[in-house]
Amino acid sequence: MKQCEFTQEQREHFILSYLTGDLPLLEKEQLESHLSECSCCRQGLAQSQELLSLLAYSSPVVSPPDSIRVRLLERVASKDKKAIASNVVKMSVSAKRINWRRYAWQIAASILLAMFIIQSYYLFDSNAKLKQQTKDQENRIAKLENQLQQKNEQIESMVKSTRLIVLDGKEVMASGRAFWNTNGNSWMFYFEKLPPAPKGKTYQLWFMTNLRPISAGAFQTNADGTIQLHVKTPSETPIVGTAVSLEPEGGSEKPVGTIYLLGFV
Amino acid sequence: MKAQPFIVDQHRVESLGRELVERMARQDQAALQEFYARYSKLIFSFVLKIVRSQAEAEEVVMDVFWQAWQQAGLYSQSRGSVSSWIITIARSRAIDRKRYLERQNIGDSIEISEVIGQADNAVTDPEADPEVNLYLLERREAVLGAIAQMGDKQRQAIELAYFSGMSQSEIADLLKEPLGTVKTRMRSALQVLREKLERYI
Ligand SMILES: [Zn+2]
C-alpha cells in the first residue's frame, strides 16, 4: 500500500480546512485527487465528519410540533395520484378545473425537484462560493415546493371535505349546484337561469332538516339569472336537503310560495 | 482506563436505522414514520439552533425528511452512519436557509430571531422505541461531556464553524484573532471529540 505523504497533524489541518470551506479551489482539487488515492486520508475525513455531526446532539432539546409529521406524511401520500383522481372525478366541472391546475403544479414541481435532487448531495459545506450560486435556485425551489404543498393541501382538504348537491325543479329551466364544505361548515350555492323575481316577491333559500325547513335568507338574482351565495350551515342538523322558493317580499318563516329548486343531501 | 460499557448497543440501533433507510428506498411509508419518530426531535432541535426561528425550523425539518425520503436510495454505508447522514442533510439545509434569511434581512437582522420554543429537556420521544430513546440520551450525554472538556475558545471556534457554517478565516475575522490560532483551536477541539467520542462513530 502506498504510504501517505502527510503527517497526522497536516492531515487534520487540511481536513478541517476542507470541511470549513477554507481551501482555495486549486488546493481543494489537489486534495480531492489525493483523497481518491489515499484510503488513510479518506478515513480521516469520514471520521472527522462523523465526529463533527455528533455536535448536533448538543442542541437544546425542543419538541417539533406534530404538524410537521402530519404534513410530511400527507406529502408522501399525495404522490399517490390515482387515489385522489378517482375521488375528483365525482366532482363538478369547476372542481375539475382546480384539479387540472393541481397537476400542472405537480409536474412543474417534480421537474424542479428532480433538478434539485441531481444537483444536491454534498456531505459538508465544502465550498461556500460555488454553493452560493445554487442556493438561490434551491431557495426558489424550496419556495415553490412549499407553495405547491400548500395548494395541494388546500385542494385535497377541499376535495375530501366537499360534497356536491344538485338542485333542480320543474317550474322553470333553472338549475343549481351546492358545494357543502363539511369541514368549514359552509355552503356555496351557484344558481343559473333563475328568472328575476316578480315585483313584490323574493327568492328564499332553505335548508331542510327532518323536522322543519330553516331559512337561509332571501335573495335576488343578477340580471342574467345567475347568483352565487355563500351560507353557513345552520346549527340544527342533520341537513337532509336544500331548496329555493319564491316568497312574498321580506321572506317567510316557512316556505309558502312555489318551490323552484330542490336538492337532497 | 477502560471505557464504561454502553447502556445501549449502539451498533444494533445503528443497523436498525440502516434497515429503515433501505425500506424507505423501497417506498415503505411505515419505515419513514419510524425514521421520523426516531430522529425528528434531534433534527428539529438542531435545525432550530441554526435558524433560530420556530417557523423556519418547521419548514426546514419538513424538507429534510422529505429529502431523506427521496434520497434514501442514494444512501450507502460508505457515506457513514445513518445518524450522521440525516444530521448532515439537516445542517446543509438549515445553513442554506439561515444564509438566505440573512441576505433577505440585510440591515435588520432582528426579524429572523422569532420567539423560540421552550426547551423541554426531554431528549426522547414517547412515540419512539425505548431503546432508540436511550441511544439518543446516551449520545447526548456523551457529547455534552466532551464539549465540557474543551476550553472555551476551542468550543467557540468549533461551534461557530459547525452551527454557523463559518469558515476558519471568517471566524478569525470575527474574533479578531490570527487564522493560525483559530486553526489550532479547531484542531484541538476535534481532538477532544475524537478522544471522547470515537466509540460512538
Ligand atoms: Zn493521505
CSV table of C-alpha atoms and ligand atoms in Angstrom, one decimal:
chain,number,residue,atom,x,y,z
A,1,MET,CA,0.0,0.0,0.0
A,2,LYS,CA,1.2,3.5,-0.8
A,3,GLN,CA,2.4,5.4,2.2
A,4,CYS,CA,0.6,8.8,2.8
A,5,GLU,CA,2.9,11.8,2.4
A,6,PHE,CA,1.1,13.8,5.2
A,7,THR,CA,1.8,13.7,8.9
A,8,GLN,CA,-1.2,13.3,11.2
A,9,GLU,CA,-1.1,17.0,12.1
A,10,GLN,CA,-1.0,18.1,8.5
A,11,ARG,CA,-3.9,15.7,7.7
A,12,GLU,CA,-6.1,17.1,10.5
A,13,HIS,CA,-5.4,20.7,9.4
A,14,PHE,CA,-6.3,20.2,5.7
A,15,ILE,CA,-9.3,18.1,6.6
A,16,LEU,CA,-10.7,20.8,8.7
A,17,SER,CA,-9.9,23.5,6.1
A,18,TYR,CA,-11.6,21.3,3.5
A,19,LEU,CA,-14.7,20.9,5.7
A,20,THR,CA,-15.0,24.5,6.6
A,21,GLY,CA,-14.5,25.8,3.1
A,22,ASP,CA,-11.2,27.4,3.7
A,23,LEU,CA,-9.3,25.8,0.9
A,24,PRO,CA,-8.8,27.7,-2.4
A,25,LEU,CA,-10.2,25.9,-5.4
A,26,LEU,CA,-6.8,24.6,-6.7
A,27,GLU,CA,-5.8,23.2,-3.3
A,28,LYS,CA,-9.3,21.7,-2.9
A,29,GLU,CA,-8.9,19.9,-6.2
A,30,GLN,CA,-5.5,18.7,-5.3
A,31,LEU,CA,-6.8,17.4,-2.1
A,32,GLU,CA,-9.7,15.6,-3.7
A,33,SER,CA,-7.4,13.9,-6.1
A,34,HIS,CA,-5.2,12.8,-3.2
A,35,LEU,CA,-8.3,11.5,-1.3
A,36,SER,CA,-9.3,9.4,-4.3
A,37,GLU,CA,-5.9,7.6,-3.9
A,38,CYS,CA,-5.3,7.6,-0.2
A,39,SER,CA,-7.6,5.5,2.0
A,40,CYS,CA,-5.9,6.7,5.1
A,41,CYS,CA,-6.9,10.4,4.4
A,42,ARG,CA,-10.3,9.3,3.2
A,43,GLN,CA,-10.9,7.5,6.5
A,44,GLY,CA,-9.6,10.6,8.4
A,45,LEU,CA,-12.1,12.7,6.5
A,46,ALA,CA,-15.0,10.4,7.1
A,47,GLN,CA,-14.2,10.1,10.8
A,48,SER,CA,-13.9,13.8,11.2
A,49,GLN,CA,-17.3,14.3,9.6
A,50,GLU,CA,-18.9,11.7,11.8
A,51,LEU,CA,-17.3,13.3,14.9
A,52,LEU,CA,-18.5,16.8,13.9
A,53,SER,CA,-22.0,15.6,13.2
A,54,LEU,CA,-22.2,14.4,16.8
A,55,LEU,CA,-22.2,18.1,17.8
A,56,ALA,CA,-25.8,18.2,16.7
A,57,TYR,CA,-26.7,16.2,19.8
A,58,SER,CA,-25.6,19.2,22.0
A,59,SER,CA,-28.5,21.4,20.7
A,60,PRO,CA,-31.1,22.4,23.4
A,61,VAL,CA,-33.9,19.9,23.0
A,62,VAL,CA,-37.2,21.2,21.7
A,63,SER,CA,-40.1,19.0,20.6
A,64,PRO,CA,-41.2,19.5,17.0
A,65,PRO,CA,-44.9,20.3,16.5
A,66,ASP,CA,-46.9,17.3,15.3
A,67,SER,CA,-48.0,19.3,12.2
A,68,ILE,CA,-44.6,18.6,10.6
A,69,ARG,CA,-45.1,14.8,10.8
A,70,VAL,CA,-48.7,15.2,9.5
A,71,ARG,CA,-47.7,17.4,6.6
A,72,LEU,CA,-44.8,15.1,5.7
A,73,LEU,CA,-47.0,12.0,5.6
A,74,GLU,CA,-49.6,13.9,3.6
A,75,ARG,CA,-47.0,15.0,1.1
A,76,VAL,CA,-45.8,11.4,0.7
A,77,ALA,CA,-49.3,10.1,0.4
A,78,SER,CA,-50.3,12.8,-2.1
A,79,LYS,CA,-47.8,11.2,-4.5
A,80,ASP,CA,-50.4,8.5,-4.9
A,81,LYS,CA,-52.2,10.4,-7.6
A,82,LYS,CA,-54.6,7.7,-8.6
A,83,ALA,CA,-56.4,7.6,-5.3
A,84,ILE,CA,-57.0,11.3,-5.4
A,85,ALA,CA,-58.0,11.4,-9.1
A,86,SER,CA,-60.8,8.8,-8.6
A,87,ASN,CA,-62.1,11.0,-5.8
A,88,VAL,CA,-62.2,14.0,-8.0
A,89,VAL,CA,-64.0,12.5,-10.9
A,90,LYS,CA,-67.2,12.7,-8.9
A,91,MET,CA,-66.8,16.4,-8.6
A,92,SER,CA,-68.3,19.1,-10.8
A,93,VAL,CA,-66.7,20.9,-13.7
A,94,SER,CA,-65.3,23.7,-11.6
A,95,ALA,CA,-63.7,21.3,-9.2
A,96,LYS,CA,-62.1,19.5,-12.2
A,97,ARG,CA,-60.6,22.8,-13.3
A,98,ILE,CA,-58.9,23.2,-10.0
A,99,ASN,CA,-57.7,19.7,-10.2
A,100,TRP,CA,-56.0,20.3,-13.6
A,101,ARG,CA,-54.1,23.1,-12.1
A,102,ARG,CA,-53.0,20.9,-9.3
A,103,TYR,CA,-51.4,18.5,-11.8
A,104,ALA,CA,-49.7,21.4,-13.6
A,105,TRP,CA,-48.2,22.4,-10.3
A,106,GLN,CA,-47.1,18.9,-9.6
A,107,ILE,CA,-45.4,18.4,-12.9
A,108,ALA,CA,-43.6,21.7,-12.7
A,109,ALA,CA,-42.5,20.9,-9.1
A,110,SER,CA,-41.4,17.4,-9.9
A,111,ILE,CA,-39.2,18.7,-12.7
A,112,LEU,CA,-37.7,21.2,-10.3
A,113,LEU,CA,-37.4,18.6,-7.7
A,114,ALA,CA,-35.6,16.2,-10.0
A,115,MET,CA,-33.2,19.0,-10.9
A,116,PHE,CA,-32.7,19.7,-7.3
A,117,ILE,CA,-32.0,16.1,-6.3
A,118,ILE,CA,-29.4,15.8,-9.1
A,119,GLN,CA,-27.5,18.8,-8.0
A,120,SER,CA,-27.7,18.4,-4.3
A,121,TYR,CA,-25.8,15.9,-2.3
A,122,TYR,CA,-22.9,17.4,-0.5
A,123,LEU,CA,-21.8,16.0,2.8
A,124,PHE,CA,-20.4,19.1,4.3
A,125,ASP,CA,-20.2,22.7,3.4
A,126,SER,CA,-17.2,22.4,1.3
A,127,ASN,CA,-17.1,25.4,-0.9
A,128,ALA,CA,-19.2,28.4,0.1
A,129,LYS,CA,-18.6,30.3,-3.2
A,130,LEU,CA,-19.8,27.6,-5.5
A,131,LYS,CA,-22.7,26.8,-3.4
A,132,GLN,CA,-23.8,30.4,-3.4
A,133,GLN,CA,-24.9,30.1,-7.0
A,134,THR,CA,-27.0,27.0,-6.4
A,135,LYS,CA,-28.5,28.4,-3.3
A,136,ASP,CA,-30.8,31.0,-4.9
A,137,GLN,CA,-32.1,28.2,-7.2
A,138,GLU,CA,-32.6,25.9,-4.2
A,139,ASN,CA,-34.4,28.6,-2.3
A,140,ARG,CA,-36.7,29.2,-5.3
A,141,ILE,CA,-37.4,25.5,-5.5
A,142,ALA,CA,-38.0,25.3,-1.8
A,143,LYS,CA,-40.5,28.1,-2.1
A,144,LEU,CA,-42.2,26.5,-5.0
A,145,GLU,CA,-42.3,23.2,-3.2
A,146,ASN,CA,-43.9,24.9,-0.2
A,147,GLN,CA,-46.4,26.7,-2.4
A,148,LEU,CA,-47.2,23.5,-4.2
A,149,GLN,CA,-47.7,21.7,-1.0
A,150,GLN,CA,-49.9,24.4,0.5
A,151,LYS,CA,-52.0,24.3,-2.6
A,152,ASN,CA,-52.2,20.6,-2.6
A,153,GLU,CA,-53.2,20.6,1.0
A,154,GLN,CA,-55.9,23.2,0.4
A,155,ILE,CA,-57.2,21.3,-2.6
A,156,GLU,CA,-57.0,18.0,-1.0
A,157,SER,CA,-58.9,19.1,2.0
A,158,MET,CA,-61.5,20.7,-0.2
A,159,VAL,CA,-61.8,17.6,-2.3
A,160,LYS,CA,-62.1,15.4,0.8
A,161,SER,CA,-64.5,17.5,2.7
A,162,THR,CA,-66.7,18.9,-0.1
A,163,ARG,CA,-70.0,17.4,-1.1
A,164,LEU,CA,-71.9,18.3,-4.2
A,165,ILE,CA,-75.6,18.7,-4.1
A,166,VAL,CA,-77.5,19.2,-7.4
A,167,LEU,CA,-80.7,21.3,-7.2
A,168,ASP,CA,-83.4,21.2,-9.9
A,169,GLY,CA,-87.1,21.9,-10.3
A,170,LYS,CA,-90.0,21.6,-12.7
A,171,GLU,CA,-91.3,25.2,-12.6
A,172,VAL,CA,-88.6,26.9,-14.6
A,173,MET,CA,-85.4,25.9,-16.5
A,174,ALA,CA,-83.3,26.9,-13.5
A,175,SER,CA,-80.6,24.8,-12.1
A,176,GLY,CA,-78.3,24.9,-9.1
A,177,ARG,CA,-75.4,23.3,-7.5
A,178,ALA,CA,-74.3,23.5,-3.9
A,179,PHE,CA,-70.9,22.7,-2.6
A,180,TRP,CA,-71.1,21.7,1.0
A,181,ASN,CA,-67.8,22.1,2.9
A,182,THR,CA,-68.3,19.7,5.7
A,183,ASN,CA,-65.2,20.8,7.5
A,184,GLY,CA,-65.6,24.5,7.3
A,185,ASN,CA,-69.4,24.1,7.7
A,186,SER,CA,-70.2,26.4,4.9
A,187,TRP,CA,-72.2,26.1,1.7
A,188,MET,CA,-71.6,27.7,-1.7
A,189,PHE,CA,-74.6,27.8,-4.0
A,190,TYR,CA,-74.4,28.5,-7.7
A,191,PHE,CA,-77.8,29.1,-9.4
A,192,GLU,CA,-78.4,29.6,-13.1
A,193,LYS,CA,-81.4,30.7,-15.2
A,194,LEU,CA,-83.5,31.8,-12.3
A,195,PRO,CA,-85.8,34.4,-13.8
A,196,PRO,CA,-85.8,37.8,-12.0
A,197,ALA,CA,-88.3,37.6,-9.1
A,198,PRO,CA,-91.6,39.4,-10.0
A,199,LYS,CA,-92.4,42.7,-8.2
A,200,GLY,CA,-93.3,42.2,-4.6
A,201,LYS,CA,-91.7,38.8,-4.5
A,202,THR,CA,-88.3,37.5,-3.5
A,203,TYR,CA,-86.4,34.2,-3.7
A,204,GLN,CA,-85.7,32.5,-0.4
A,205,LEU,CA,-83.1,29.8,0.3
A,206,TRP,CA,-83.9,26.9,2.7
A,207,PHE,CA,-82.2,24.1,4.5
A,208,MET,CA,-84.4,21.2,5.3
A,209,THR,CA,-83.9,19.1,8.4
A,210,ASN,CA,-86.1,16.1,9.3
A,211,LEU,CA,-88.2,18.4,11.5
A,212,ARG,CA,-88.6,21.6,9.6
A,213,PRO,CA,-87.3,24.0,7.0
A,214,ILE,CA,-84.8,26.6,8.1
A,215,SER,CA,-84.5,29.9,6.2
A,216,ALA,CA,-81.0,30.7,5.0
A,217,GLY,CA,-82.1,34.2,3.8
A,218,ALA,CA,-83.8,35.9,0.9
A,219,PHE,CA,-82.0,36.9,-2.3
A,220,GLN,CA,-82.5,38.4,-5.8
A,221,THR,CA,-80.7,37.1,-8.9
A,222,ASN,CA,-78.4,39.0,-11.2
A,223,ALA,CA,-79.8,40.3,-14.5
A,224,ASP,CA,-78.6,37.2,-16.3
A,225,GLY,CA,-80.4,34.9,-13.9
A,226,THR,CA,-77.3,33.7,-12.0
A,227,ILE,CA,-76.4,34.2,-8.4
A,228,GLN,CA,-73.7,32.9,-6.1
A,229,LEU,CA,-74.4,32.6,-2.4
A,230,HIS,CA,-72.1,31.7,0.5
A,231,VAL,CA,-74.0,30.4,3.5
A,232,LYS,CA,-73.1,29.0,6.9
A,233,THR,CA,-74.5,25.6,7.9
A,234,PRO,CA,-77.4,26.1,10.4
A,235,SER,CA,-76.8,24.7,13.9
A,236,GLU,CA,-79.8,22.5,13.6
A,237,THR,CA,-78.8,19.2,12.0
A,238,PRO,CA,-78.9,16.8,10.2
A,239,ILE,CA,-79.5,18.7,6.9
A,240,VAL,CA,-81.4,16.5,4.6
A,241,GLY,CA,-81.9,18.9,1.7
A,242,THR,CA,-81.9,22.4,0.4
A,243,ALA,CA,-84.5,24.4,-1.6
A,244,VAL,CA,-85.3,27.7,-3.3
A,245,SER,CA,-88.8,29.1,-3.2
A,246,LEU,CA,-90.5,32.3,-4.4
A,247,GLU,CA,-91.9,34.1,-1.4
A,248,PRO,CA,-93.6,37.5,-0.7
A,249,GLU,CA,-91.2,40.4,-0.3
A,250,GLY,CA,-89.4,40.3,3.0
A,251,GLY,CA,-89.4,36.5,3.1
A,252,SER,CA,-91.4,33.9,5.0
A,253,GLU,CA,-91.0,31.9,8.2
A,254,LYS,CA,-91.6,28.7,6.3
A,255,PRO,CA,-91.9,28.2,2.6
A,256,VAL,CA,-95.5,29.2,1.4
A,257,GLY,CA,-94.7,30.0,-2.2
A,258,THR,CA,-93.7,27.8,-5.2
A,259,ILE,CA,-90.6,25.7,-4.7
A,260,TYR,CA,-88.4,26.4,-7.7
A,261,LEU,CA,-85.4,24.3,-6.9
A,262,LEU,CA,-84.9,21.3,-4.7
A,263,GLY,CA,-81.9,19.1,-3.9
A,264,PHE,CA,-81.3,16.3,-1.4
A,265,VAL,CA,-78.1,15.6,0.5
B,1,MET,CA,-8.6,3.4,31.8
B,2,LYS,CA,-11.2,1.2,30.5
B,3,ALA,CA,-14.2,2.9,28.9
B,4,GLN,CA,-17.6,2.3,30.5
B,5,PRO,CA,-19.8,-0.1,28.7
B,6,PHE,CA,-22.6,1.3,26.6
B,7,ILE,CA,-26.0,1.4,28.1
B,8,VAL,CA,-27.4,0.7,24.7
B,9,ASP,CA,-26.0,-1.4,21.9
B,10,GLN,CA,-25.0,1.5,19.6
B,11,HIS,CA,-24.3,-0.8,16.7
B,12,ARG,CA,-27.6,-2.6,16.9
B,13,VAL,CA,-29.6,0.7,16.9
B,14,GLU,CA,-27.5,2.0,14.1
B,15,SER,CA,-28.0,-1.1,12.0
B,16,LEU,CA,-31.8,-0.9,12.6
B,17,GLY,CA,-31.5,2.6,11.3
B,18,ARG,CA,-29.9,1.4,8.1
B,19,GLU,CA,-32.7,-1.1,7.6
B,20,LEU,CA,-35.2,1.7,7.9
B,21,VAL,CA,-33.4,3.7,5.2
B,22,GLU,CA,-33.3,0.6,3.0
B,23,ARG,CA,-37.0,0.2,3.4
B,24,MET,CA,-37.6,3.9,2.7
B,25,ALA,CA,-35.7,3.4,-0.5
B,26,ARG,CA,-38.3,0.9,-1.4
B,27,GLN,CA,-41.1,3.5,-0.8
B,28,ASP,CA,-42.1,1.9,2.5
B,29,GLN,CA,-44.1,4.7,4.3
B,30,ALA,CA,-44.2,2.9,7.6
B,31,ALA,CA,-40.4,3.0,7.6
B,32,LEU,CA,-40.5,6.7,7.1
B,33,GLN,CA,-42.8,7.1,10.0
B,34,GLU,CA,-40.5,5.1,12.2
B,35,PHE,CA,-37.5,7.0,10.9
B,36,TYR,CA,-39.2,10.3,11.7
B,37,ALA,CA,-40.2,9.2,15.2
B,38,ARG,CA,-36.6,8.2,15.7
B,39,TYR,CA,-34.8,11.4,14.6
B,40,SER,CA,-37.3,14.2,14.4
B,41,LYS,CA,-36.7,15.6,17.9
B,42,LEU,CA,-32.9,15.6,17.4
B,43,ILE,CA,-33.2,17.1,13.9
B,44,PHE,CA,-35.8,19.8,15.0
B,45,SER,CA,-33.7,20.9,17.9
B,46,PHE,CA,-30.5,21.0,15.8
B,47,VAL,CA,-32.2,23.0,13.0
B,48,LEU,CA,-33.8,25.4,15.5
B,49,LYS,CA,-30.4,26.1,16.9
B,50,ILE,CA,-29.1,27.0,13.5
B,51,VAL,CA,-32.0,29.0,12.0
B,52,ARG,CA,-33.3,30.4,15.4
B,53,SER,CA,-36.9,30.6,14.2
B,54,GLN,CA,-39.6,28.1,15.0
B,55,ALA,CA,-41.5,28.7,11.8
B,56,GLU,CA,-38.3,28.4,9.7
B,57,ALA,CA,-37.2,25.4,11.6
B,58,GLU,CA,-40.5,23.7,10.8
B,59,GLU,CA,-40.1,24.2,7.1
B,60,VAL,CA,-36.5,23.1,7.1
B,61,VAL,CA,-37.3,19.9,9.1
B,62,MET,CA,-40.1,19.1,6.7
B,63,ASP,CA,-37.7,19.5,3.8
B,64,VAL,CA,-35.0,17.4,5.5
B,65,PHE,CA,-37.2,14.4,6.0
B,66,TRP,CA,-38.7,14.8,2.5
B,67,GLN,CA,-35.2,14.8,1.1
B,68,ALA,CA,-34.3,11.7,3.2
B,69,TRP,CA,-37.4,10.0,1.8
B,70,GLN,CA,-36.5,11.0,-1.8
B,71,GLN,CA,-32.8,10.1,-1.5
B,72,ALA,CA,-32.9,7.1,0.7
B,73,GLY,CA,-31.9,5.0,-2.3
B,74,LEU,CA,-28.7,7.1,-2.6
B,75,TYR,CA,-27.6,6.4,1.0
B,76,SER,CA,-25.0,3.8,1.3
B,77,GLN,CA,-23.0,2.8,4.2
B,78,SER,CA,-19.8,4.2,2.8
B,79,ARG,CA,-21.3,7.7,3.4
B,80,GLY,CA,-21.2,6.9,7.1
B,81,SER,CA,-23.7,6.3,9.8
B,82,VAL,CA,-27.4,6.9,9.3
B,83,SER,CA,-27.5,9.5,12.1
B,84,SER,CA,-24.6,11.3,10.5
B,85,TRP,CA,-26.3,11.2,7.1
B,86,ILE,CA,-29.6,12.8,8.4
B,87,ILE,CA,-27.7,15.3,10.5
B,88,THR,CA,-25.6,16.3,7.5
B,89,ILE,CA,-28.6,16.8,5.3
B,90,ALA,CA,-30.2,18.9,8.1
B,91,ARG,CA,-27.1,21.0,8.6
B,92,SER,CA,-26.7,21.7,5.0
B,93,ARG,CA,-30.4,22.8,4.5
B,94,ALA,CA,-30.5,24.7,7.8
B,95,ILE,CA,-27.3,26.7,7.0
B,96,ASP,CA,-28.6,27.4,3.5
B,97,ARG,CA,-31.8,28.7,4.9
B,98,LYS,CA,-30.1,30.8,7.5
B,99,ARG,CA,-27.9,32.4,4.9
B,100,TYR,CA,-30.8,33.1,2.7
B,101,LEU,CA,-32.7,34.7,5.5
B,102,GLU,CA,-29.6,36.8,6.4
B,103,ARG,CA,-29.5,38.0,2.8
B,104,GLN,CA,-33.1,38.9,2.9
B,105,ASN,CA,-32.7,40.8,6.1
B,106,ILE,CA,-29.6,42.9,5.3
B,107,GLY,CA,-29.7,45.7,7.7
B,108,ASP,CA,-32.4,44.4,10.0
B,109,SER,CA,-31.2,41.1,11.4
B,110,ILE,CA,-33.7,41.2,14.2
B,111,GLU,CA,-36.5,39.8,12.2
B,112,ILE,CA,-35.2,36.2,12.0
B,113,SER,CA,-34.9,35.7,15.7
B,114,GLU,CA,-38.5,35.0,16.4
B,115,VAL,CA,-39.7,33.5,19.7
B,116,ILE,CA,-38.0,30.2,20.0
B,117,GLY,CA,-39.9,27.3,21.5
B,118,GLN,CA,-39.2,26.4,25.1
B,119,ALA,CA,-36.5,23.8,25.6
B,120,ASP,CA,-38.2,20.9,27.2
B,121,ASN,CA,-35.1,18.9,28.1
B,122,ALA,CA,-36.8,15.6,27.3
B,123,VAL,CA,-34.5,14.3,24.7
B,124,THR,CA,-36.6,11.3,24.0
B,125,ASP,CA,-39.8,11.0,22.0
B,126,PRO,CA,-42.5,8.9,23.6
B,127,GLU,CA,-43.5,7.7,20.2
B,128,ALA,CA,-40.1,6.2,19.5
B,129,ASP,CA,-38.7,2.8,20.5
B,130,PRO,CA,-37.4,2.9,24.2
B,131,GLU,CA,-34.1,1.5,23.0
B,132,VAL,CA,-33.7,4.3,20.5
B,133,ASN,CA,-34.6,6.9,23.1
B,134,LEU,CA,-31.9,5.6,25.4
B,135,TYR,CA,-29.5,5.6,22.5
B,136,LEU,CA,-30.2,9.3,21.8
B,137,LEU,CA,-30.0,10.1,25.5
B,138,GLU,CA,-26.7,8.3,25.9
B,139,ARG,CA,-25.2,10.1,22.9
B,140,ARG,CA,-26.3,13.5,24.1
B,141,GLU,CA,-24.8,13.0,27.5
B,142,ALA,CA,-21.5,11.9,25.9
B,143,VAL,CA,-21.4,14.8,23.5
B,144,LEU,CA,-22.2,17.4,26.2
B,145,GLY,CA,-19.5,15.7,28.3
B,146,ALA,CA,-17.0,16.0,25.5
B,147,ILE,CA,-17.8,19.7,24.9
B,148,ALA,CA,-17.4,20.4,28.6
B,149,GLN,CA,-13.8,19.1,28.3
B,150,MET,CA,-12.9,21.7,25.7
B,151,GLY,CA,-11.5,25.1,26.6
B,152,ASP,CA,-14.0,28.0,26.0
B,153,LYS,CA,-12.1,29.2,22.9
B,154,GLN,CA,-11.9,25.8,21.3
B,155,ARG,CA,-15.6,25.3,21.9
B,156,GLN,CA,-16.4,28.7,20.5
B,157,ALA,CA,-14.4,28.0,17.3
B,158,ILE,CA,-15.8,24.6,16.6
B,159,GLU,CA,-19.4,25.8,17.3
B,160,LEU,CA,-19.1,28.8,15.1
B,161,ALA,CA,-17.9,26.5,12.3
B,162,TYR,CA,-20.4,23.8,12.8
B,163,PHE,CA,-23.6,25.7,13.7
B,164,SER,CA,-23.0,28.9,11.8
B,165,GLY,CA,-21.2,27.4,8.9
B,166,MET,CA,-18.4,29.9,9.1
B,167,SER,CA,-15.0,29.2,7.5
B,168,GLN,CA,-12.0,29.4,9.8
B,169,SER,CA,-10.9,32.7,8.2
B,170,GLU,CA,-14.3,34.1,8.8
B,171,ILE,CA,-14.1,33.1,12.4
B,172,ALA,CA,-10.6,34.6,12.6
B,173,ASP,CA,-12.0,37.9,11.3
B,174,LEU,CA,-15.0,37.8,13.7
B,175,LEU,CA,-12.9,37.1,16.7
B,176,LYS,CA,-10.0,39.4,15.5
B,177,GLU,CA,-7.6,36.5,16.1
B,178,PRO,CA,-4.8,35.2,13.7
B,179,LEU,CA,-6.0,32.5,11.4
B,180,GLY,CA,-3.3,30.1,12.7
B,181,THR,CA,-4.7,30.5,16.2
B,182,VAL,CA,-8.2,29.6,15.1
B,183,LYS,CA,-6.9,26.6,13.2
B,184,THR,CA,-5.1,25.3,16.2
B,185,ARG,CA,-8.2,25.7,18.4
B,186,MET,CA,-10.3,23.9,15.8
B,187,ARG,CA,-7.9,21.0,15.7
B,188,SER,CA,-7.7,20.7,19.5
B,189,ALA,CA,-11.5,20.8,19.7
B,190,LEU,CA,-11.7,18.0,17.1
B,191,GLN,CA,-9.1,16.0,19.0
B,192,VAL,CA,-11.3,16.3,22.1
B,193,LEU,CA,-14.2,15.0,20.1
B,194,ARG,CA,-12.1,12.1,18.8
B,195,GLU,CA,-10.8,11.2,22.2
B,196,LYS,CA,-14.1,11.3,24.0
B,197,LEU,CA,-16.5,10.1,21.2
B,198,GLU,CA,-14.6,7.8,18.9
B,199,ARG,CA,-16.5,4.8,20.2
B,200,TYR,CA,-19.8,6.4,19.1
B,201,ILE,CA,-18.9,6.5,15.5
C,1,ZN,ZN,-3.2,10.7,2.5
